[in-house]
């Protein structure tokens, strides 16, 4: 039977602490292009089949199938899907990743004025080298999609890529912008702020995702479909402010070990316009000052108060 996507309640998957540290010791497979074409629109495609090996931003319409055959073993991937139809109508999206498994179904909610949040499909290169998505006949509508990992998309037409400087400065987080940074040996603090609306920002390493929810609504949820062996608490985590903390701000500790991380928003354009991201280096990697590294738990992701890490 087909698997159908469900709204996932956003509850913290980690112990109730203030800071999250991501251990990123595996070398990345590639880097994002630093320069993107000036086009700000999805690539128009004719015909029923779309070659999607570059993971570029595409528009998918009824009767079309986009196929990516370039997934790599040891790499996590996130398909970002926005409903850009001119009418408020849900769209049924089929995702196929295995001949031994029935296609999974993701219901992409309808929106008005293109102000909806993205729906997400998570897949691992450990499970498959190929994934396809399709809008079958009778479902109508139009979706805007791109495929993200630490080495994709390789074609940034319609998207933007920019290095996130570890200088502690505040930077805007607009829709369709992917930040990247190589985390050298040392400690860093990531801060994400939204003082007006809820926003969702994803941090992605080669094999794991952390989905940060800032300034959450009363009952926040996310439209997410995890394929194959991808599981919450292992390949991805949902992280939101805990009770008693300022919900408009999320902080995370990162221990760099030479791997590239990327960050991108998956909320509506309006919500992301209010979102600020900051990355700050906390100490020199060659310093003689001792650093206490806490015991790693939960597949390399740990959580503990910052005062205990000093």
mmCIF file of C-alpha atoms in Angstrom:
data_model
loop_
_atom_site.group_PDB
_atom_site.id
_atom_site.type_symbol
_atom_site.label_atom_id
_atom_site.label_comp_id
_atom_site.label_asym_id
_atom_site.label_seq_id
_atom_site.Cartn_x
_atom_site.Cartn_y
_atom_site.Cartn_z
ATOM 1 C CA UNK A 1 0.000 0.000 0.000
ATOM 2 C CA UNK A 2 1.091 3.551 -0.656
ATOM 3 C CA UNK A 3 2.443 5.673 2.157
ATOM 4 C CA UNK A 4 0.692 8.992 2.698
ATOM 5 C CA UNK A 5 2.315 12.039 4.229
ATOM 6 C CA UNK A 6 1.072 13.316 7.561
ATOM 7 C CA UNK A 7 1.374 16.543 9.464
ATOM 8 C CA UNK A 8 4.119 15.942 11.990
ATOM 9 C CA UNK A 9 3.683 17.702 15.356
ATOM 10 C CA UNK A 10 6.821 19.647 16.186
ATOM 11 C CA UNK A 11 7.991 18.451 19.556
ATOM 12 C CA UNK A 12 11.569 18.485 20.735
ATOM 13 C CA UNK A 13 13.297 15.180 20.081
ATOM 14 C CA UNK A 14 16.090 16.004 22.516
ATOM 15 C CA UNK A 15 16.451 16.461 26.282
ATOM 16 C CA UNK A 16 15.118 19.761 27.602
ATOM 17 C CA UNK A 17 18.213 21.907 27.285
ATOM 18 C CA UNK A 18 19.099 25.230 25.763
ATOM 19 C CA UNK A 19 21.753 24.384 23.220
ATOM 20 C CA UNK A 20 22.189 21.761 20.528
ATOM 21 C CA UNK A 21 25.591 20.621 19.310
ATOM 22 C CA UNK A 22 26.054 18.899 16.004
ATOM 23 C CA UNK A 23 29.131 16.755 15.540
ATOM 24 C CA UNK A 24 30.155 17.091 11.932
ATOM 25 C CA UNK A 25 33.228 14.966 11.457
ATOM 26 C CA UNK A 26 32.565 13.409 8.045
ATOM 27 C CA UNK A 27 34.055 15.066 4.977
ATOM 28 C CA UNK A 28 31.456 16.407 2.556
ATOM 29 C CA UNK A 29 31.075 15.027 -0.938
ATOM 30 C CA UNK A 30 31.033 18.386 -2.645
ATOM 31 C CA UNK A 31 30.413 22.090 -2.299
ATOM 32 C CA UNK A 32 27.669 24.315 -3.568
ATOM 33 C CA UNK A 33 28.379 26.662 -6.424
ATOM 34 C CA UNK A 34 29.084 30.162 -5.139
ATOM 35 C CA UNK A 35 27.736 31.958 -8.186
ATOM 36 C CA UNK A 36 24.242 31.476 -9.530
ATOM 37 C CA UNK A 37 22.611 32.743 -12.715
ATOM 38 C CA UNK A 38 20.566 35.883 -12.451
ATOM 39 C CA UNK A 39 17.297 34.152 -13.287
ATOM 40 C CA UNK A 40 14.864 34.160 -10.379
ATOM 41 C CA UNK A 41 12.349 31.716 -11.846
ATOM 42 C CA UNK A 42 11.975 27.967 -12.078
ATOM 43 C CA UNK A 43 13.140 26.252 -15.241
ATOM 44 C CA UNK A 44 10.198 25.764 -17.648
ATOM 45 C CA UNK A 45 10.065 22.198 -18.931
ATOM 46 C CA UNK A 46 8.097 20.673 -21.783
ATOM 47 C CA UNK A 47 7.156 17.015 -22.072
ATOM 48 C CA UNK A 48 6.204 14.376 -19.531
ATOM 49 C CA UNK A 49 9.667 13.555 -18.145
ATOM 50 C CA UNK A 50 12.091 15.975 -16.535
ATOM 51 C CA UNK A 51 15.779 15.115 -16.122
ATOM 52 C CA UNK A 52 16.411 16.315 -12.567
ATOM 53 C CA UNK A 53 19.925 15.003 -11.957
ATOM 54 C CA UNK A 54 21.153 18.529 -11.125
ATOM 55 C CA UNK A 55 18.437 19.110 -8.482
ATOM 56 C CA UNK A 56 17.624 22.547 -9.922
ATOM 57 C CA UNK A 57 14.468 24.522 -9.195
ATOM 58 C CA UNK A 58 11.715 23.238 -11.480
ATOM 59 C CA UNK A 59 7.997 23.717 -11.996
ATOM 60 C CA UNK A 60 6.101 20.444 -11.962
ATOM 61 C CA UNK A 61 2.649 20.247 -13.504
ATOM 62 C CA UNK A 62 -0.076 17.661 -13.961
ATOM 63 C CA UNK A 63 1.094 14.663 -16.000
ATOM 64 C CA UNK A 64 4.812 15.364 -15.463
ATOM 65 C CA UNK A 65 7.446 13.245 -13.687
ATOM 66 C CA UNK A 66 10.803 14.579 -12.513
ATOM 67 C CA UNK A 67 13.555 11.956 -12.140
ATOM 68 C CA UNK A 68 16.872 12.279 -10.296
ATOM 69 C CA UNK A 69 19.323 9.378 -10.741
ATOM 70 C CA UNK A 70 22.352 10.974 -9.040
ATOM 71 C CA UNK A 71 21.771 10.319 -5.324
ATOM 72 C CA UNK A 72 25.007 9.288 -3.590
ATOM 73 C CA UNK A 73 25.524 6.702 -0.864
ATOM 74 C CA UNK A 74 26.142 8.289 2.551
ATOM 75 C CA UNK A 75 24.276 11.498 1.658
ATOM 76 C CA UNK A 76 20.957 12.837 2.945
ATOM 77 C CA UNK A 77 18.639 14.744 0.593
ATOM 78 C CA UNK A 78 15.726 17.110 1.160
ATOM 79 C CA UNK A 79 13.144 17.787 -1.554
ATOM 80 C CA UNK A 80 11.589 21.223 -1.011
ATOM 81 C CA UNK A 81 8.091 21.546 -2.504
ATOM 82 C CA UNK A 82 5.961 24.705 -2.707
ATOM 83 C CA UNK A 83 2.403 24.825 -4.051
ATOM 84 C CA UNK A 84 2.402 27.704 -6.554
ATOM 85 C CA UNK A 85 -1.006 27.045 -8.126
ATOM 86 C CA UNK A 86 -3.222 30.016 -8.880
ATOM 87 C CA UNK A 87 -6.021 28.483 -6.824
ATOM 88 C CA UNK A 88 -6.264 27.190 -3.264
ATOM 89 C CA UNK A 89 -6.201 23.457 -4.020
ATOM 90 C CA UNK A 90 -4.335 20.551 -2.461
ATOM 91 C CA UNK A 91 -2.064 18.607 -4.821
ATOM 92 C CA UNK A 92 -1.288 14.913 -4.542
ATOM 93 C CA UNK A 93 2.405 14.297 -5.240
ATOM 94 C CA UNK A 94 3.703 10.763 -5.840
ATOM 95 C CA UNK A 95 7.271 9.952 -4.746
ATOM 96 C CA UNK A 96 8.899 6.749 -6.041
ATOM 97 C CA UNK A 97 12.274 5.561 -4.732
ATOM 98 C CA UNK A 98 12.188 1.767 -4.999
ATOM 99 C CA UNK A 99 10.772 -0.902 -7.306
ATOM 100 C CA UNK A 100 10.163 -3.047 -4.213
ATOM 101 C CA UNK A 101 8.095 -0.357 -2.453
ATOM 102 C CA UNK A 102 4.853 1.271 -3.588
ATOM 103 C CA UNK A 103 5.067 4.991 -4.420
ATOM 104 C CA UNK A 104 4.518 7.226 -1.405
ATOM 105 C CA UNK A 105 2.017 10.087 -1.448
ATOM 106 C CA UNK A 106 2.611 13.617 -0.204
ATOM 107 C CA UNK A 107 -0.417 15.916 -0.012
ATOM 108 C CA UNK A 108 0.854 19.450 -0.682
ATOM 109 C CA UNK A 109 -1.633 21.918 0.864
ATOM 110 C CA UNK A 110 -3.209 24.592 -1.285
ATOM 111 C CA UNK A 111 -2.344 28.226 -0.682
ATOM 112 C CA UNK A 112 -3.449 31.689 -1.661
ATOM 113 C CA UNK A 113 -1.088 34.235 -3.255
ATOM 114 C CA UNK A 114 1.798 31.739 -3.045
ATOM 115 C CA UNK A 115 2.108 32.378 0.710
ATOM 116 C CA UNK A 116 2.186 28.757 1.870
ATOM 117 C CA UNK A 117 4.984 26.891 3.607
ATOM 118 C CA UNK A 118 7.045 24.244 1.868
ATOM 119 C CA UNK A 119 6.343 20.538 2.160
ATOM 120 C CA UNK A 120 9.404 18.300 2.576
ATOM 121 C CA UNK A 121 10.472 14.874 1.332
ATOM 122 C CA UNK A 122 13.522 13.320 3.021
ATOM 123 C CA UNK A 123 15.457 10.486 1.362
ATOM 124 C CA UNK A 124 18.845 8.870 1.942
ATOM 125 C CA UNK A 125 21.376 7.845 -0.679
ATOM 126 C CA UNK A 126 21.894 4.740 1.485
ATOM 127 C CA UNK A 127 18.459 3.526 0.332
ATOM 128 C CA UNK A 128 18.453 4.506 -3.327
ATOM 129 C CA UNK A 129 20.334 6.273 -6.098
ATOM 130 C CA UNK A 130 17.112 7.349 -7.825
ATOM 131 C CA UNK A 131 13.994 9.236 -6.832
ATOM 132 C CA UNK A 132 11.121 10.523 -8.932
ATOM 133 C CA UNK A 133 8.189 12.797 -8.137
ATOM 134 C CA UNK A 134 5.032 13.121 -10.213
ATOM 135 C CA UNK A 135 1.674 14.875 -10.331
ATOM 136 C CA UNK A 136 -0.735 12.338 -11.779
ATOM 137 C CA UNK A 137 -3.608 13.162 -14.112
ATOM 138 C CA UNK A 138 -6.630 14.672 -12.409
ATOM 139 C CA UNK A 139 -4.679 16.407 -9.646
ATOM 140 C CA UNK A 140 -4.037 19.654 -11.508
ATOM 141 C CA UNK A 141 -2.104 22.562 -10.057
ATOM 142 C CA UNK A 142 1.585 23.466 -10.169
ATOM 143 C CA UNK A 143 4.462 22.828 -7.772
ATOM 144 C CA UNK A 144 7.846 24.484 -7.419
ATOM 145 C CA UNK A 145 10.524 21.995 -6.343
ATOM 146 C CA UNK A 146 14.250 21.764 -5.742
ATOM 147 C CA UNK A 147 16.561 19.100 -4.312
ATOM 148 C CA UNK A 148 19.009 20.040 -1.548
ATOM 149 C CA UNK A 149 22.052 18.342 -0.003
ATOM 150 C CA UNK A 150 25.554 19.511 0.893
ATOM 151 C CA UNK A 151 26.468 18.915 -2.769
ATOM 152 C CA UNK A 152 23.180 19.784 -4.520
ATOM 153 C CA UNK A 153 21.716 21.454 -6.443
ATOM 154 C CA UNK A 154 24.578 21.637 -8.916
ATOM 155 C CA UNK A 155 22.511 23.978 -11.104
ATOM 156 C CA UNK A 156 21.465 27.080 -9.143
ATOM 157 C CA UNK A 157 19.229 28.612 -11.804
ATOM 158 C CA UNK A 158 16.392 30.317 -9.926
ATOM 159 C CA UNK A 159 18.154 29.856 -6.577
ATOM 160 C CA UNK A 160 20.972 31.626 -4.762
ATOM 161 C CA UNK A 161 23.921 30.361 -2.752
ATOM 162 C CA UNK A 162 25.989 32.400 -0.311
ATOM 163 C CA UNK A 163 28.635 31.707 2.297
ATOM 164 C CA UNK A 164 27.476 32.312 5.871
ATOM 165 C CA UNK A 165 30.343 34.167 7.536
ATOM 166 C CA UNK A 166 31.150 33.112 11.107
ATOM 167 C CA UNK A 167 31.429 36.753 12.195
ATOM 168 C CA UNK A 168 28.436 36.974 14.531
ATOM 169 C CA UNK A 169 26.627 39.413 12.225
ATOM 170 C CA UNK A 170 22.917 39.148 11.436
ATOM 171 C CA UNK A 171 21.922 38.102 7.916
ATOM 172 C CA UNK A 172 18.527 37.910 6.227
ATOM 173 C CA UNK A 173 17.089 34.497 5.304
ATOM 174 C CA UNK A 174 15.028 35.024 2.130
ATOM 175 C CA UNK A 175 13.220 32.236 0.341
ATOM 176 C CA UNK A 176 15.305 30.268 -2.204
ATOM 177 C CA UNK A 177 18.632 31.240 -0.633
ATOM 178 C CA UNK A 178 20.999 28.488 0.550
ATOM 179 C CA UNK A 179 23.723 29.486 3.001
ATOM 180 C CA UNK A 180 26.836 27.331 3.302
ATOM 181 C CA UNK A 181 29.924 27.278 5.509
ATOM 182 C CA UNK A 182 32.820 24.888 6.094
ATOM 183 C CA UNK A 183 33.003 24.330 9.844
ATOM 184 C CA UNK A 184 36.682 24.254 10.717
ATOM 185 C CA UNK A 185 37.933 22.684 13.937
ATOM 186 C CA UNK A 186 36.415 24.630 16.812
ATOM 187 C CA UNK A 187 33.128 25.686 18.387
ATOM 188 C CA UNK A 188 30.452 27.864 16.785
ATOM 189 C CA UNK A 189 27.106 29.276 17.866
ATOM 190 C CA UNK A 190 24.194 29.432 15.452
ATOM 191 C CA UNK A 191 21.315 31.826 16.181
ATOM 192 C CA UNK A 192 18.010 32.031 14.302
ATOM 193 C CA UNK A 193 15.551 34.841 15.143
ATOM 194 C CA UNK A 194 12.037 35.721 14.032
ATOM 195 C CA UNK A 195 10.276 38.272 16.245
ATOM 196 C CA UNK A 196 7.049 38.507 14.233
ATOM 197 C CA UNK A 197 6.000 35.192 12.682
ATOM 198 C CA UNK A 198 6.792 31.490 12.775
ATOM 199 C CA UNK A 199 9.596 30.368 10.483
ATOM 200 C CA UNK A 200 11.262 27.041 9.742
ATOM 201 C CA UNK A 201 14.995 26.862 9.010
ATOM 202 C CA UNK A 202 16.853 23.658 8.170
ATOM 203 C CA UNK A 203 20.483 22.943 9.018
ATOM 204 C CA UNK A 204 21.895 20.127 6.916
ATOM 205 C CA UNK A 205 25.104 18.123 7.107
ATOM 206 C CA UNK A 206 26.106 15.223 4.915
ATOM 207 C CA UNK A 207 24.025 12.681 6.820
ATOM 208 C CA UNK A 208 21.656 14.592 9.129
ATOM 209 C CA UNK A 209 19.115 17.417 9.207
ATOM 210 C CA UNK A 210 17.980 19.609 12.065
ATOM 211 C CA UNK A 211 14.668 21.385 11.490
ATOM 212 C CA UNK A 212 14.526 24.522 13.651
ATOM 213 C CA UNK A 213 11.120 26.089 14.334
ATOM 214 C CA UNK A 214 11.353 29.678 15.575
ATOM 215 C CA UNK A 215 8.489 31.615 17.185
ATOM 216 C CA UNK A 216 6.098 28.662 16.781
ATOM 217 C CA UNK A 217 2.347 29.006 16.626
ATOM 218 C CA UNK A 218 0.152 27.357 19.275
ATOM 219 C CA UNK A 219 0.052 23.971 17.522
ATOM 220 C CA UNK A 220 2.899 23.999 14.997
ATOM 221 C CA UNK A 221 3.186 21.246 12.426
ATOM 222 C CA UNK A 222 5.150 20.505 9.296
ATOM 223 C CA UNK A 223 4.178 18.574 6.185
ATOM 224 C CA UNK A 224 6.966 16.020 5.963
ATOM 225 C CA UNK A 225 7.386 12.668 4.225
ATOM 226 C CA UNK A 226 10.351 10.486 5.261
ATOM 227 C CA UNK A 227 11.190 7.674 2.830
ATOM 228 C CA UNK A 228 12.949 4.361 3.386
ATOM 229 C CA UNK A 229 15.091 4.102 6.513
ATOM 230 C CA UNK A 230 14.958 7.842 7.297
ATOM 231 C CA UNK A 231 13.699 8.293 10.867
ATOM 232 C CA UNK A 232 13.137 11.143 13.290
ATOM 233 C CA UNK A 233 15.783 11.136 15.999
ATOM 234 C CA UNK A 234 18.344 9.570 13.661
ATOM 235 C CA UNK A 235 18.614 11.169 10.220
ATOM 236 C CA UNK A 236 16.539 14.221 11.187
ATOM 237 C CA UNK A 237 15.498 16.116 14.316
ATOM 238 C CA UNK A 238 12.686 18.566 14.968
ATOM 239 C CA UNK A 239 13.856 21.303 17.332
ATOM 240 C CA UNK A 240 11.836 24.186 18.778
ATOM 241 C CA UNK A 241 12.172 26.491 21.808
ATOM 242 C CA UNK A 242 11.389 24.794 25.094
ATOM 243 C CA UNK A 243 9.033 26.112 27.741
ATOM 244 C CA UNK A 244 10.461 29.066 29.617
ATOM 245 C CA UNK A 245 12.690 30.304 26.810
ATOM 246 C CA UNK A 246 12.113 33.172 24.402
ATOM 247 C CA UNK A 247 10.312 31.506 21.486
ATOM 248 C CA UNK A 248 11.489 34.153 19.014
ATOM 249 C CA UNK A 249 15.102 32.913 19.236
ATOM 250 C CA UNK A 250 16.797 29.547 18.801
ATOM 251 C CA UNK A 251 20.461 28.923 19.665
ATOM 252 C CA UNK A 252 22.612 25.933 18.754
ATOM 253 C CA UNK A 253 26.186 24.931 19.546
ATOM 254 C CA UNK A 254 28.123 23.359 16.683
ATOM 255 C CA UNK A 255 31.460 21.581 16.966
ATOM 256 C CA UNK A 256 33.212 21.875 13.627
ATOM 257 C CA UNK A 257 35.394 19.096 12.242
ATOM 258 C CA UNK A 258 35.941 20.228 8.666
ATOM 259 C CA UNK A 259 32.537 19.360 7.197
ATOM 260 C CA UNK A 260 30.350 21.729 5.221
ATOM 261 C CA UNK A 261 26.947 22.700 6.641
ATOM 262 C CA UNK A 262 24.126 24.394 4.778
ATOM 263 C CA UNK A 263 21.062 26.348 5.963
ATOM 264 C CA UNK A 264 17.862 27.234 4.120
ATOM 265 C CA UNK A 265 14.339 28.347 4.982
ATOM 266 C CA UNK A 266 11.186 26.411 4.132
ATOM 267 C CA UNK A 267 8.509 28.853 5.284
ATOM 268 C CA UNK A 268 6.579 31.287 3.110
ATOM 269 C CA UNK A 269 8.337 34.260 1.578
ATOM 270 C CA UNK A 270 6.518 36.588 3.974
ATOM 271 C CA UNK A 271 7.620 34.649 7.073
ATOM 272 C CA UNK A 272 11.213 34.292 5.895
ATOM 273 C CA UNK A 273 11.487 38.038 5.294
ATOM 274 C CA UNK A 274 11.290 38.398 9.091
ATOM 275 C CA UNK A 275 13.947 35.731 9.738
ATOM 276 C CA UNK A 276 17.549 36.481 10.763
ATOM 277 C CA UNK A 277 20.438 33.994 10.947
ATOM 278 C CA UNK A 278 23.821 34.429 12.598
ATOM 279 C CA UNK A 279 26.925 32.211 12.931
ATOM 280 C CA UNK A 280 29.703 33.077 15.377
ATOM 281 C CA UNK A 281 33.070 31.420 16.010
ATOM 282 C CA UNK A 282 33.541 30.924 19.768
ATOM 283 C CA UNK A 283 37.265 30.230 20.064
ATOM 284 C CA UNK A 284 40.466 29.834 18.042
ATOM 285 C CA UNK A 285 41.057 26.232 16.935
ATOM 286 C CA UNK A 286 44.752 26.409 17.907
ATOM 287 C CA UNK A 287 44.068 27.842 21.365
ATOM 288 C CA UNK A 288 45.590 26.134 24.398
ATOM 289 C CA UNK A 289 42.405 26.743 26.369
ATOM 290 C CA UNK A 290 40.900 23.321 27.176
ATOM 291 C CA UNK A 291 37.445 22.549 25.803
ATOM 292 C CA UNK A 292 35.212 20.004 27.520
ATOM 293 C CA UNK A 293 33.540 17.838 24.900
ATOM 294 C CA UNK A 294 30.383 16.258 26.372
ATOM 295 C CA UNK A 295 29.572 12.606 25.876
ATOM 296 C CA UNK A 296 27.848 12.115 22.529
ATOM 297 C CA UNK A 297 24.333 10.754 22.605
ATOM 298 C CA UNK A 298 21.541 10.197 20.079
ATOM 299 C CA UNK A 299 23.620 9.533 16.950
ATOM 300 C CA UNK A 300 26.112 12.324 17.328
ATOM 301 C CA UNK A 301 23.655 15.057 18.325
ATOM 302 C CA UNK A 302 23.788 16.246 21.909
ATOM 303 C CA UNK A 303 22.107 18.863 24.030
ATOM 304 C CA UNK A 304 23.430 20.503 27.173
ATOM 305 C CA UNK A 305 23.539 23.992 28.741
ATOM 306 C CA UNK A 306 26.330 26.195 27.408
ATOM 307 C CA UNK A 307 27.710 26.871 30.902
ATOM 308 C CA UNK A 308 28.505 23.156 31.244
ATOM 309 C CA UNK A 309 30.467 23.197 27.974
ATOM 310 C CA UNK A 310 32.845 25.985 29.018
#
